[in-house]
Amino acid sequence: MSNPNEDLLKTIISHAKEYGYVFPSSEVYDGLSAVYDYGQLGSELKNNIRQYWWKAMVQLNENIVGIDAAIFMHPTTWKASGHVDAFNDPLIDNKDSKKRYRADVLVEEHIEKIRVKINKEVEKAAKRFGESFDEKMYCETNPRVQEYQKQIDEINARFKKDLEENNLTDLKTLIEELGIVCPISGSRNWTDVRQFNLMFSTEMGSVAEDSNKIYLRPETAQGIFVNFLNVYKTGRMKIPFGIAQTGKAFRNEIVARQFIFRMREFEQMEMQFFVRPSTEMQWYEKWKNARYQWHLSLGISEKKYRFHDHIKLAHYANAACDIEFAFPMGFKELEGIHSRTDFDLKSHEQYSGKNLKYFDPEINESYVPYVIETSIGLDRMFLAVLSSSYKEEKLADGTERVVLQLPPFLAPVKVAVLPLMKKDGLPEKAEEIMQQLKFDFNLQYDEKDSIGKRYRRQDAIGTPYCITIDHQTLQDNTVTLRERDTMQQERISAKELTGILNKKTSLSEALKKL
Ligand code: ATP
């Protein structure tokens, strides 16, 4: 039996391709594994998400500035950051299917299955008890839920120990004892677990003897750390302050089977917030909350988000959590919020021999700042937005439509301009309205097929508004404005269009509500 969630992911992938959102990379050569290209609409949506993040972080916060560092960095950067020695994922192969997996992800998915069982028990009980249901009390007292929770706690404790001690032998034993099978072959015939470094390397310099191994950055954060001094001095920044950046990152992922969720070339949107030592926990809480509010401001259901504290902290962190999202494949990491201590700056001080301290005039002291990082994958955010806005609807007249209920300010095309007929001067009038609107909005013109079919095409790409030009328009300069989600139409004066559409679709209006 096919899994409905997998079916949804497949539907999203084919919809994204059919309508010019996302294509497999170099598809004429049958694609390249875990690399994707954004098409004519996808690149617009991606730009809009990037801009919404950038403006929310940089424009709305006086003490945050943005930079754009290079992808190539001095190779010592990655020694100092710990990536050369420790940027590994544990991999395991199934000998029968020859498929490769991340050992940690296999265990996490097993835990998630138990969690789903708890959720089902809770849902059943909530239905049974109705209004008087007390979820917390139920979870604390119900023997079945307690048993599941005990299983989760025990697995987590052992899993954490294995990861911390790098005990790959026990990690394999854990996978075997939990009875985890390969989803393809159904067998438990596993190889040993091995560590695998995720960084891509290449050589810089034209002559072989000169050549120097350099890495494609696996995260954008280090570009911020090595520019800390430059920005602090030239921007006259005062702690607490932040540096934001968006850009490509590269990881030679072991498993790359989940569309744009896990890619080998992807884009990150990161912000490092520099604070006085010992104040980091309060900033960590502040940024957790601020980032959560940013997500909710998109209008996606709160139920699709949850926090997940890391069970094993990275070598640089003293607190870390993920904002997870209910993707079609289940709840998975969308954004990480990490308290990175002073690890990175201190390490760059050591390796470079440069003083990377901040002089704090308020307390008359120099110190290496502590850092809170917010790090979100742009492509994962794209998938979150796309998958949660995809709807198949049955309409009152018995027909069906596919609609992308994208937040209007993120939609690639804001307005479609549709002359009712291809004659009587209606296309010319439509052209006049296009000229009026094109400086403020991304438009699409369509005169082919019936108006109903044209509405369906716009629904499928998520255009929030359609303007129809008919004979009455020629007489009184009014048009009908159709709203995508309600499908309601109202007649308005063409002169009012810019003002109305701006209120409904502009990024600045969305930012005001943040
Ligand atoms: P995962 O556990 O899923 O591999 P991670 O914990 O390694 O992710 P981070 O190093 O915290 O991820 O990176 C920050 C963000 O970058 C993630 O929250 C995610 O949104 C994004 N990201 C990381 N790896 C990828 C990838 N291979 N493809 C797309 N986005 C990614």
Coordinates of C-alpha atoms and ligand atoms in Angstrom, one line a residue:
M1 CA 0.0 0.0 0.0
S2 CA 1.4 3.4 -0.9
N3 CA 2.0 5.9 1.9
P4 CA -0.4 9.0 1.5
N5 CA 2.4 11.3 2.6
E6 CA 4.8 10.0 0.0
D7 CA 2.0 10.4 -2.5
L8 CA 1.6 14.1 -1.5
L9 CA 5.4 14.7 -1.9
K10 CA 5.2 13.1 -5.4
T11 CA 2.2 15.3 -6.3
I12 CA 4.1 18.4 -5.1
I13 CA 7.2 17.4 -7.1
S14 CA 5.2 17.0 -10.3
H15 CA 3.1 20.1 -9.7
A16 CA 6.3 22.1 -9.1
K17 CA 7.8 20.8 -12.4
E18 CA 4.6 21.2 -14.5
Y19 CA 4.2 24.8 -13.5
G20 CA 7.8 26.0 -13.7
Y21 CA 8.6 26.1 -10.0
V22 CA 11.4 23.4 -9.7
F23 CA 13.1 21.3 -12.3
P24 CA 15.7 18.5 -11.8
S25 CA 19.1 20.0 -12.5
S26 CA 20.5 19.4 -16.0
E27 CA 17.4 17.3 -16.8
V28 CA 18.3 16.8 -20.5
Y29 CA 21.1 14.6 -19.1
D30 CA 18.7 12.8 -16.8
G31 CA 19.4 15.1 -13.9
L32 CA 22.0 15.2 -11.2
S33 CA 21.3 13.6 -7.8
A34 CA 20.0 16.0 -5.2
V35 CA 20.6 19.1 -7.3
Y36 CA 17.6 21.1 -8.5
D37 CA 17.0 24.2 -10.6
Y38 CA 14.4 26.8 -9.8
G39 CA 12.2 27.7 -12.8
Q40 CA 10.5 30.9 -13.9
L41 CA 8.0 30.9 -11.0
G42 CA 10.2 29.1 -8.5
S43 CA 12.9 31.7 -8.7
E44 CA 10.3 34.5 -8.0
L45 CA 9.0 32.6 -5.0
K46 CA 12.5 32.0 -3.7
N47 CA 13.4 35.6 -4.1
N48 CA 10.3 36.7 -2.3
I49 CA 11.0 34.4 0.7
R50 CA 14.6 35.5 0.8
Q51 CA 13.5 39.2 0.8
Y52 CA 10.9 38.6 3.5
W53 CA 13.6 37.1 5.7
W54 CA 16.2 39.8 4.8
K55 CA 13.9 42.7 5.5
A56 CA 12.5 41.1 8.7
M57 CA 16.1 40.6 10.0
V58 CA 18.1 43.5 8.6
Q59 CA 15.6 46.3 7.7
L60 CA 13.4 45.9 10.8
N61 CA 16.3 45.6 13.3
E62 CA 18.5 48.6 13.7
N63 CA 21.3 46.6 15.2
I64 CA 21.5 44.0 12.4
V65 CA 23.4 44.5 9.2
G66 CA 23.8 42.2 6.2
I67 CA 26.9 41.0 4.2
D68 CA 27.6 38.8 1.2
A69 CA 30.8 36.8 1.7
A70 CA 32.5 34.6 -0.9
I71 CA 31.8 30.9 -1.2
F72 CA 35.5 30.1 -1.3
M73 CA 37.3 30.8 1.9
H74 CA 40.9 30.4 3.2
P75 CA 41.2 26.7 3.9
T76 CA 42.3 27.3 7.5
T77 CA 38.8 28.6 8.2
W78 CA 37.5 25.1 8.1
K79 CA 40.3 23.8 10.3
A80 CA 39.4 26.5 12.9
S81 CA 35.7 25.9 12.6
G82 CA 36.1 22.2 13.3
H83 CA 34.6 21.2 9.9
V84 CA 37.7 19.4 8.6
D85 CA 37.9 17.1 11.6
A86 CA 34.3 16.8 12.7
F87 CA 31.8 17.7 10.0
N88 CA 30.7 14.1 9.6
D89 CA 27.5 12.1 9.4
P90 CA 27.3 8.4 10.4
L91 CA 26.5 6.3 7.4
I92 CA 25.2 2.7 7.1
D93 CA 24.4 0.6 4.0
N94 CA 21.8 -2.1 3.6
K95 CA 23.7 -5.0 2.0
D96 CA 20.6 -6.3 0.2
S97 CA 19.2 -3.1 -1.4
K98 CA 22.7 -1.5 -1.6
K99 CA 21.0 1.7 -0.4
R100 CA 22.8 4.1 1.9
Y101 CA 21.3 5.7 5.0
R102 CA 22.2 8.1 7.8
A103 CA 22.4 5.9 10.9
D104 CA 21.2 8.8 13.1
V105 CA 18.2 9.5 10.8
L106 CA 17.2 5.8 10.9
V107 CA 17.0 6.0 14.7
E108 CA 15.3 9.4 14.7
E109 CA 12.6 8.1 12.3
H110 CA 12.0 5.1 14.5
I111 CA 11.5 7.4 17.5
E112 CA 9.1 9.5 15.4
K113 CA 7.0 6.5 14.7
I114 CA 6.6 5.9 18.4
R115 CA 5.7 9.5 18.8
V116 CA 3.0 9.2 16.1
K117 CA 1.5 6.3 18.2
I118 CA 1.3 8.6 21.2
N119 CA -0.4 11.3 19.1
K120 CA -2.9 8.8 17.9
E121 CA -3.8 7.8 21.5
V122 CA -4.1 11.4 22.4
E123 CA -6.4 12.2 19.4
K124 CA -8.6 9.2 20.3
A125 CA -8.9 10.2 23.9
A126 CA -9.6 13.8 23.0
K127 CA -12.5 12.7 20.9
R128 CA -13.8 10.5 23.7
F129 CA -13.6 13.0 26.5
G130 CA -14.5 16.1 24.4
E131 CA -14.4 19.5 26.1
S132 CA -13.1 18.2 29.5
F133 CA -10.0 16.6 28.0
D134 CA -6.8 17.4 29.8
E135 CA -3.9 16.3 27.5
K136 CA -1.1 16.8 30.0
M137 CA -2.9 14.8 32.7
Y138 CA -3.8 12.1 30.2
C139 CA -0.2 11.7 29.0
E140 CA 1.1 11.5 32.5
T141 CA -1.3 8.8 33.6
N142 CA -2.3 6.7 30.6
P143 CA -0.3 3.4 30.8
R144 CA 0.0 2.9 27.1
V145 CA 1.3 6.5 26.5
Q146 CA 3.6 6.1 29.4
E147 CA 5.0 2.9 28.0
Y148 CA 5.7 4.6 24.6
Q149 CA 7.3 7.6 26.3
K150 CA 9.5 5.2 28.3
Q151 CA 10.6 3.6 25.0
I152 CA 11.5 7.0 23.5
D153 CA 13.4 8.1 26.6
E154 CA 15.4 4.9 26.7
I155 CA 16.3 5.0 23.0
N156 CA 17.2 8.7 23.3
A157 CA 19.5 8.2 26.2
R158 CA 21.4 5.5 24.5
F159 CA 21.4 7.3 21.2
K160 CA 22.8 10.4 22.8
K161 CA 25.6 8.5 24.5
D162 CA 26.5 6.7 21.3
L163 CA 26.8 10.0 19.4
E164 CA 28.7 11.7 22.2
E165 CA 31.2 8.9 22.5
N166 CA 31.3 8.3 18.8
N167 CA 30.4 4.7 19.6
L168 CA 29.5 3.6 16.0
T169 CA 29.5 -0.1 17.0
D170 CA 26.8 0.4 19.6
L171 CA 24.9 2.6 17.1
K172 CA 24.7 -0.3 14.8
T173 CA 23.6 -2.6 17.6
L174 CA 20.9 -0.1 18.5
I175 CA 19.6 -0.1 15.0
E176 CA 19.6 -4.0 15.0
E177 CA 17.9 -4.2 18.4
L178 CA 15.2 -1.8 17.4
G179 CA 14.5 -4.0 14.5
I180 CA 14.9 -1.2 12.0
V181 CA 14.5 -2.5 8.4
C182 CA 15.6 -1.0 5.1
P183 CA 12.4 0.5 3.5
I184 CA 13.5 -0.8 0.1
S185 CA 14.6 -4.4 0.8
G186 CA 12.8 -4.9 4.1
S187 CA 15.9 -6.6 5.5
R188 CA 18.0 -6.0 8.6
N189 CA 21.2 -6.9 6.8
W190 CA 23.3 -3.8 7.7
T191 CA 27.0 -2.9 7.2
D192 CA 29.0 -1.3 10.0
V193 CA 28.4 2.4 10.7
R194 CA 31.2 4.7 9.4
Q195 CA 31.8 8.4 9.6
F196 CA 31.7 10.4 6.4
N197 CA 32.9 14.0 5.9
L198 CA 30.3 16.1 4.1
M199 CA 32.6 18.8 2.7
F200 CA 33.2 19.2 -1.1
S201 CA 36.7 20.1 -2.0
T202 CA 38.4 21.5 -5.1
E203 CA 41.7 23.0 -6.1
M204 CA 42.6 26.6 -6.5
G205 CA 45.4 27.8 -8.8
S206 CA 46.2 27.0 -12.4
V207 CA 49.4 25.0 -12.0
A208 CA 49.4 21.7 -10.3
E209 CA 52.3 22.5 -7.9
D210 CA 50.6 25.7 -6.9
S211 CA 47.4 24.1 -6.3
N212 CA 45.8 24.3 -2.9
K213 CA 42.9 22.3 -1.6
I214 CA 40.0 24.5 -0.8
Y215 CA 36.4 23.7 0.2
L216 CA 33.0 24.8 -1.0
R217 CA 31.6 26.3 2.2
P218 CA 29.3 23.9 4.0
E219 CA 27.6 26.8 5.9
T220 CA 27.5 30.5 5.4
A221 CA 28.2 31.3 9.1
Q222 CA 32.0 31.2 8.9
G223 CA 31.9 34.1 6.3
I224 CA 30.2 36.1 9.1
F225 CA 32.7 35.1 11.8
V226 CA 35.8 36.0 9.7
N227 CA 34.2 39.4 8.9
F228 CA 33.3 40.1 12.5
L229 CA 36.1 42.6 13.0
N230 CA 35.6 44.3 9.7
V231 CA 31.9 44.9 10.2
Y232 CA 32.3 45.8 13.9
K233 CA 34.9 48.4 13.1
T234 CA 33.6 49.9 9.8
G235 CA 29.9 49.7 10.9
R236 CA 30.6 51.2 14.3
M237 CA 28.5 48.4 15.7
K238 CA 27.7 48.1 19.5
I239 CA 27.0 44.9 21.2
P240 CA 24.5 43.4 21.1
F241 CA 24.4 43.4 17.3
G242 CA 23.9 40.9 14.4
I243 CA 25.3 40.1 11.0
A244 CA 23.0 38.5 8.5
Q245 CA 23.7 36.7 5.2
T246 CA 22.0 34.6 2.6
G247 CA 23.9 32.4 0.2
K248 CA 24.8 29.0 -1.2
A249 CA 26.2 26.2 0.9
F250 CA 27.4 22.8 -0.2
R251 CA 27.2 19.4 1.5
N252 CA 28.0 16.0 0.1
E253 CA 24.9 14.5 1.7
I254 CA 24.8 10.8 2.2
V255 CA 21.2 10.4 1.5
A256 CA 19.5 12.8 -0.9
R257 CA 16.1 11.4 -1.7
Q258 CA 13.7 14.1 -0.5
F259 CA 13.4 16.6 -3.2
I260 CA 14.6 20.1 -2.2
F261 CA 14.5 19.1 1.5
R262 CA 18.0 17.7 1.3
M263 CA 20.2 18.9 -1.5
R264 CA 23.9 18.9 -2.2
E265 CA 23.8 22.6 -3.2
F266 CA 21.4 24.7 -1.2
E267 CA 20.9 28.1 0.2
Q268 CA 21.0 29.3 3.8
M269 CA 19.7 32.4 5.5
E270 CA 21.8 32.9 8.6
M271 CA 22.2 35.5 11.3
Q272 CA 24.8 35.6 14.0
F273 CA 24.0 37.8 16.9
F274 CA 27.0 38.9 19.0
V275 CA 26.3 39.3 22.7
R276 CA 28.1 39.9 26.0
P277 CA 29.2 36.6 27.7
S278 CA 26.7 35.2 30.2
T279 CA 23.8 37.0 28.6
E280 CA 23.5 34.4 25.8
M281 CA 20.7 32.4 27.2
Q282 CA 18.3 35.4 27.3
W283 CA 19.1 36.2 23.7
Y284 CA 18.7 32.5 22.8
E285 CA 15.2 32.6 24.1
K286 CA 14.5 35.9 22.4
W287 CA 15.6 34.7 19.0
K288 CA 13.7 31.4 19.4
N289 CA 10.6 33.4 19.9
A290 CA 11.3 36.0 17.2
R291 CA 12.0 33.4 14.6
Y292 CA 8.8 31.4 15.6
Q293 CA 6.8 34.6 15.2
W294 CA 8.3 35.2 11.7
H295 CA 7.1 31.7 10.7
L296 CA 3.6 32.3 12.1
S297 CA 3.4 35.6 10.3
L298 CA 3.2 33.6 7.0
G299 CA -0.3 32.5 8.0
I300 CA 0.6 28.8 7.9
S301 CA -1.1 26.8 10.7
E302 CA 0.6 26.8 14.0
K303 CA 0.0 23.1 14.2
K304 CA 2.6 22.6 11.4
Y305 CA 5.4 23.8 13.6
R306 CA 7.1 22.4 16.7
F307 CA 10.3 22.9 18.6
H308 CA 12.8 20.1 19.1
D309 CA 15.7 20.5 21.5
H310 CA 18.9 18.8 20.2
I311 CA 19.7 15.7 22.1
K312 CA 23.4 15.9 21.2
L313 CA 25.0 19.4 21.1
A314 CA 27.5 20.2 18.4
H315 CA 31.1 20.8 19.6
Y316 CA 30.5 24.6 19.6
A317 CA 27.1 24.9 21.2
N318 CA 25.8 25.2 24.8
A319 CA 22.1 25.2 23.8
A320 CA 20.4 24.3 20.5
C321 CA 17.0 23.6 19.1
D322 CA 15.3 23.2 15.8
I323 CA 12.1 24.6 14.5
E324 CA 10.5 21.6 12.8
F325 CA 7.9 21.7 10.2
A326 CA 5.3 19.1 9.1
F327 CA 6.6 18.4 5.6
P328 CA 4.8 15.8 3.5
M329 CA 7.4 13.3 4.9
G330 CA 6.6 14.2 8.5
F331 CA 8.0 16.6 11.0
K332 CA 11.6 17.6 10.1
E333 CA 14.1 20.4 10.7
L334 CA 13.4 23.6 9.0
E335 CA 15.5 26.0 11.0
G336 CA 18.1 25.7 13.7
I337 CA 18.7 28.2 16.6
H338 CA 22.0 27.7 18.3
S339 CA 23.9 29.2 21.1
R340 CA 27.4 28.9 19.7
T341 CA 29.3 30.3 22.7
D342 CA 32.5 32.1 21.8
F343 CA 33.8 28.9 20.1
D344 CA 34.2 30.2 16.5
L345 CA 35.7 33.6 17.2
K346 CA 38.1 32.2 19.8
S347 CA 39.2 29.5 17.4
H348 CA 39.7 32.0 14.5
E349 CA 41.8 34.1 17.0
Q350 CA 44.0 31.1 17.7
Y351 CA 44.4 30.0 14.1
S352 CA 44.9 33.5 12.6
G353 CA 46.8 35.1 15.4
K354 CA 44.5 38.2 15.1
N355 CA 42.8 39.8 18.0
L356 CA 39.0 39.3 17.5
K357 CA 37.9 40.9 20.7
Y358 CA 35.3 43.5 21.2
F359 CA 35.9 46.5 23.4
D360 CA 32.7 47.1 25.5
P361 CA 32.7 50.8 26.5
E362 CA 29.8 50.3 28.9
I363 CA 31.8 48.0 31.2
N364 CA 35.2 49.0 30.0
E365 CA 36.3 45.5 29.1
S366 CA 37.5 43.6 26.1
Y367 CA 36.1 40.1 25.4
V368 CA 35.3 37.6 22.7
P369 CA 31.5 37.9 22.2
Y370 CA 29.1 35.0 22.5
V371 CA 27.0 34.2 19.6
I372 CA 23.4 33.2 19.0
E373 CA 22.8 31.9 15.5
T374 CA 19.5 31.5 13.6
S375 CA 20.0 29.4 10.5
I376 CA 17.3 28.5 8.1
G377 CA 17.4 26.7 4.7
L378 CA 15.8 28.8 2.0
D379 CA 15.0 25.7 0.0
R380 CA 13.4 24.0 3.0
M381 CA 11.3 27.1 3.6
F382 CA 10.3 27.0 -0.1
L383 CA 9.2 23.4 0.4
A384 CA 7.3 24.3 3.6
V385 CA 5.5 27.1 1.8
L386 CA 4.8 25.1 -1.3
S387 CA 3.6 22.0 0.4
S388 CA 1.4 23.7 2.9
S389 CA -0.3 25.8 0.3
Y390 CA -1.1 23.0 -2.2
K391 CA -4.9 22.2 -2.0
E392 CA -7.2 20.0 -4.1
E393 CA -10.7 21.4 -3.8
K394 CA -14.1 20.1 -4.7
L395 CA -16.2 23.1 -5.8
A396 CA -20.0 23.6 -5.3
D397 CA -20.7 23.0 -9.0
G398 CA -19.1 19.5 -8.8
T399 CA -15.9 20.5 -10.5
E400 CA -12.4 20.3 -8.9
R401 CA -9.6 22.7 -8.8
V402 CA -5.9 22.7 -7.7
V403 CA -5.0 25.9 -5.9
L404 CA -1.8 27.1 -4.3
Q405 CA -2.8 29.2 -1.4
L406 CA 0.5 31.0 -1.2
P407 CA 0.7 34.0 1.1
P408 CA -0.1 36.8 -1.4
F409 CA 3.1 38.7 -0.6
L410 CA 5.2 35.7 -1.5
A411 CA 3.3 34.7 -4.7
P412 CA 5.4 34.9 -7.9
V413 CA 2.7 36.4 -9.9
K414 CA 0.6 38.9 -8.0
V415 CA -2.0 39.7 -10.6
A416 CA -3.3 38.2 -13.8
V417 CA -4.9 40.5 -16.3
L418 CA -7.5 38.8 -18.4
P419 CA -9.6 40.4 -21.2
L420 CA -12.9 38.5 -21.3
M421 CA -12.7 38.3 -25.1
K422 CA -9.9 38.7 -27.7
K423 CA -11.9 41.4 -29.6
D424 CA -13.8 44.7 -29.3
G425 CA -10.8 46.6 -27.9
L426 CA -10.7 44.5 -24.7
P427 CA -7.1 43.3 -25.2
E428 CA -6.1 47.0 -25.8
K429 CA -7.8 48.1 -22.6
A430 CA -6.0 45.2 -20.7
E431 CA -2.7 46.4 -22.1
E432 CA -3.4 49.9 -20.8
I433 CA -4.1 48.4 -17.3
M434 CA -0.9 46.4 -17.5
Q435 CA 1.0 49.6 -18.2
Q436 CA -0.5 51.1 -15.1
L437 CA 0.3 48.2 -12.8
K438 CA 3.6 46.7 -14.1
F439 CA 5.9 49.0 -12.1
D440 CA 4.5 47.7 -8.8
F441 CA 3.4 44.2 -9.5
N442 CA 4.6 41.0 -11.2
L443 CA 1.8 40.5 -13.8
Q444 CA 0.7 37.8 -16.2
Y445 CA -1.4 38.4 -19.2
D446 CA -3.7 35.6 -20.6
E447 CA -6.3 35.8 -23.3
K448 CA -6.4 32.2 -24.4
D449 CA -9.3 29.8 -23.6
S450 CA -12.4 30.4 -21.5
I451 CA -12.3 32.6 -18.5
G452 CA -12.9 29.6 -16.2
K453 CA -9.9 27.8 -17.6
R454 CA -7.8 30.9 -17.2
Y455 CA -8.8 31.2 -13.6
R456 CA -7.8 27.6 -13.0
R457 CA -4.4 28.1 -14.5
Q458 CA -3.8 31.1 -12.2
D459 CA -5.1 29.1 -9.1
A460 CA -2.7 26.4 -9.9
I461 CA 0.3 28.8 -9.8
G462 CA -1.0 30.6 -6.7
T463 CA -1.8 34.0 -8.3
P464 CA -3.8 35.8 -5.6
Y465 CA -5.8 38.2 -7.8
C466 CA -7.3 38.2 -11.3
I467 CA -8.5 41.3 -13.1
T468 CA -11.1 40.7 -15.7
I469 CA -11.7 43.4 -18.4
D470 CA -15.1 43.3 -20.1
H471 CA -17.4 45.5 -22.1
Q472 CA -18.4 47.5 -19.1
T473 CA -14.8 48.4 -18.5
L474 CA -14.8 50.2 -21.8
Q475 CA -17.7 52.3 -20.7
D476 CA -17.0 53.1 -17.0
N477 CA -13.4 52.0 -16.5
T478 CA -14.3 49.4 -13.8
V479 CA -13.0 45.9 -13.7
T480 CA -13.7 42.8 -11.7
L481 CA -11.2 41.7 -9.2
R482 CA -11.3 38.0 -8.3
E483 CA -9.8 36.7 -5.1
R484 CA -8.1 33.3 -5.4
D485 CA -9.1 31.6 -2.1
T486 CA -12.7 32.7 -1.9
M487 CA -13.2 33.0 -5.7
Q488 CA -15.3 36.1 -4.9
Q489 CA -15.4 38.9 -7.4
E490 CA -16.0 42.5 -6.9
R491 CA -16.3 45.4 -9.3
I492 CA -14.0 48.2 -8.7
S493 CA -12.7 51.3 -10.5
A494 CA -9.4 50.6 -12.4
K495 CA -8.0 53.7 -10.9
E496 CA -8.1 52.1 -7.4
L497 CA -6.3 49.0 -8.5
T498 CA -2.7 50.0 -7.5
G499 CA -3.8 51.1 -4.0
I500 CA -6.0 48.0 -3.3
L501 CA -3.5 45.5 -4.6
N502 CA -0.6 47.1 -2.8
K503 CA -2.5 46.7 0.5
K504 CA -3.2 43.1 -0.2
T505 CA 0.0 41.8 -1.7
S506 CA 3.0 44.0 -0.8
L507 CA 5.9 42.8 1.3
S508 CA 5.9 46.0 3.3
E509 CA 2.3 45.5 4.4
A510 CA 3.3 42.0 5.6
L511 CA 6.3 43.4 7.4
K512 CA 4.1 45.9 9.3
K513 CA 2.1 43.0 10.8
L514 CA 5.2 41.3 12.1
Ligands
ATP1 P1 20.0 17.9 9.0 O1 20.0 17.4 10.4 O2 18.6 17.9 8.4 O3 21.1 17.4 8.1 P2 21.6 20.1 9.9 O4 21.2 20.1 11.4 O5 22.8 19.5 9.5 O6 20.3 19.5 9.1 P3 22.3 22.8 10.0 O7 23.7 22.6 9.9 O8 21.8 23.3 11.3 O9 21.5 21.6 9.5 O10 21.9 23.9 8.9 C1 21.0 24.9 9.1 C2 19.8 24.8 8.1 O11 20.3 24.7 6.8 C3 18.9 23.6 8.4 O12 18.0 23.9 9.3 C4 18.3 23.4 7.0 O13 17.1 24.2 6.8 C5 19.3 23.9 6.0 N1 20.0 22.7 5.4 C6 21.0 22.0 6.0 N2 21.4 21.0 5.1 C7 20.6 21.1 4.0 C8 20.5 20.4 2.8 N3 21.3 19.4 2.5 N4 19.6 20.8 1.9 C9 18.8 21.8 2.1 N5 18.8 22.5 3.3 C10 19.7 22.2 4.2

